[in-house]
Amino acid sequence: MSYLDIAEVARHSGLPASTLRFYEERRLIKSVGRRGLRRLFDASVLRQLALIALARAGGFALDEIAGMFAPDGRARIDRGQMRAKADELDRTIRRLKAMQAGLRHVAACPAPSHLECPQFVRMMRLAGAGRLKPPVESAKTGSKGKRRRR
Amino acid sequence: MSYLDIAEVARHSGLPASTLRFYEERRLIKSVGRRGLRRLFDASVLRQLALIALARAGGFALDEIAGMFAPDGRARIDRGQMRAKADELDRTIRRLKAMQAGLRHVAACPAPSHLECPQFVRMMRLAGAGRLKPPVESAKTGSKGKRRRR
DNA sequence: TTGCCACTTCAAGTGAACTTGAGGTCAAGC
DNA sequence: GCTTGACCTCAAGTTCACTTGAAGTGGCAA
């Protein structure tokens, strides 16, 4: 009775329907049936999508996340993997804090070039001590970055 | 005298030469000259690469980072932008902390399905309260994820 | 019964950040 | 003087996570 069609799931989750179809194809979620052509989802898919969002935020790739769900849709989670990710996240958070301090410094410090401000350089050294690849970017918080010259 | 060729910069920075060329093309760094065909970099490029890594970690796109360097290679930074990023980072850190708590919980909680553990669900709600897109993934910390069926 | 249109599939496209490959060059060592 | 091989350029390929577009379908209101 409490089945949701894709539009409702989209509305509740904030994800576009195309993404939901994509997630289903990648076996991150599954629909429980059809009404005609249309997918029907159990309401529990919303919690599952929340878990997926959480995992994505934690740095798991979609394939890894797919591996976390047993065929019945229940979470089947490798505790060691979780701990490892948590530790990694810990390091990431530390670096991000350093980065943040760096940014706030730059926003305040009047030095002409921050590369020459010893305080900034020190912070950078702290932040950079352990490399880090890609960024966390909040949903659609500005920074369109669309151009690509040449 | 203290000019570095690309291999030395690669060695010191940990970045492949291809990435350094790519960064130069994208105007994130520049070489100070050539010896024959070969690029020569000033040693200061290493600090600049550290700054770039920092900015990447902070969620800046390469184009944004390129915009932070004045033509002379000095940092030219928009303080408002910095503050905005710092605030964003703050939210990100908060979410990552929630995520981390969730992970540690999952690693410890004996519940059969975490989707049914009220504590976990509560944490998820906290963590997910404000969407978040892509992950922070540490350098090459395992998780090869290479396959792609179909 | 008809027609709308939100859904469907499948293939292809996008953007970010690189990586790879083919073919070329040149400083240095033999 | 020749060879070697690490560098060079430029184009194309790759991965991830989606998005877009064309063409089709079927439940439901009129």
PDB file of C-alpha atoms (C1' of nucleotides) in Angstrom, chain C residues 9-24:
ATOM      1  C1'  DT C   9      14.512   1.656 -22.459  1.00  0.00           C
ATOM      2  C1'  DC C  10      18.896   2.123 -24.524  1.00  0.00           C
ATOM      3  C1'  DA C  11      22.595   4.545 -26.367  1.00  0.00           C
ATOM      4  C1'  DA C  12      25.261   8.266 -26.292  1.00  0.00           C
ATOM      5  C1'  DG C  13      26.989  12.439 -24.168  1.00  0.00           C
ATOM      6  C1'  DT C  14      29.145  15.233 -20.254  1.00  0.00           C
ATOM      7  C1'  DG C  15      32.720  17.057 -17.170  1.00  0.00           C
ATOM      8  C1'  DA C  16      36.485  16.652 -14.210  1.00  0.00           C
ATOM      9  C1'  DA C  17      40.954  15.125 -13.779  1.00  0.00           C
ATOM     10  C1'  DC C  18      44.044  12.678 -15.472  1.00  0.00           C
ATOM     11  C1'  DT C  19      46.584   8.797 -18.285  1.00  0.00           C
ATOM     12  C1'  DT C  20      48.189   6.605 -22.413  1.00  0.00           C
ATOM     13  C1'  DG C  21      50.153   6.161 -26.871  1.00  0.00           C
ATOM     14  C1'  DA C  22      52.360   7.337 -31.103  1.00  0.00           C
ATOM     15  C1'  DG C  23      55.812   9.608 -33.004  1.00  0.00           C
ATOM     16  C1'  DG C  24      59.504  13.172 -32.370  1.00  0.00           C
TER      17       DG C  24
END
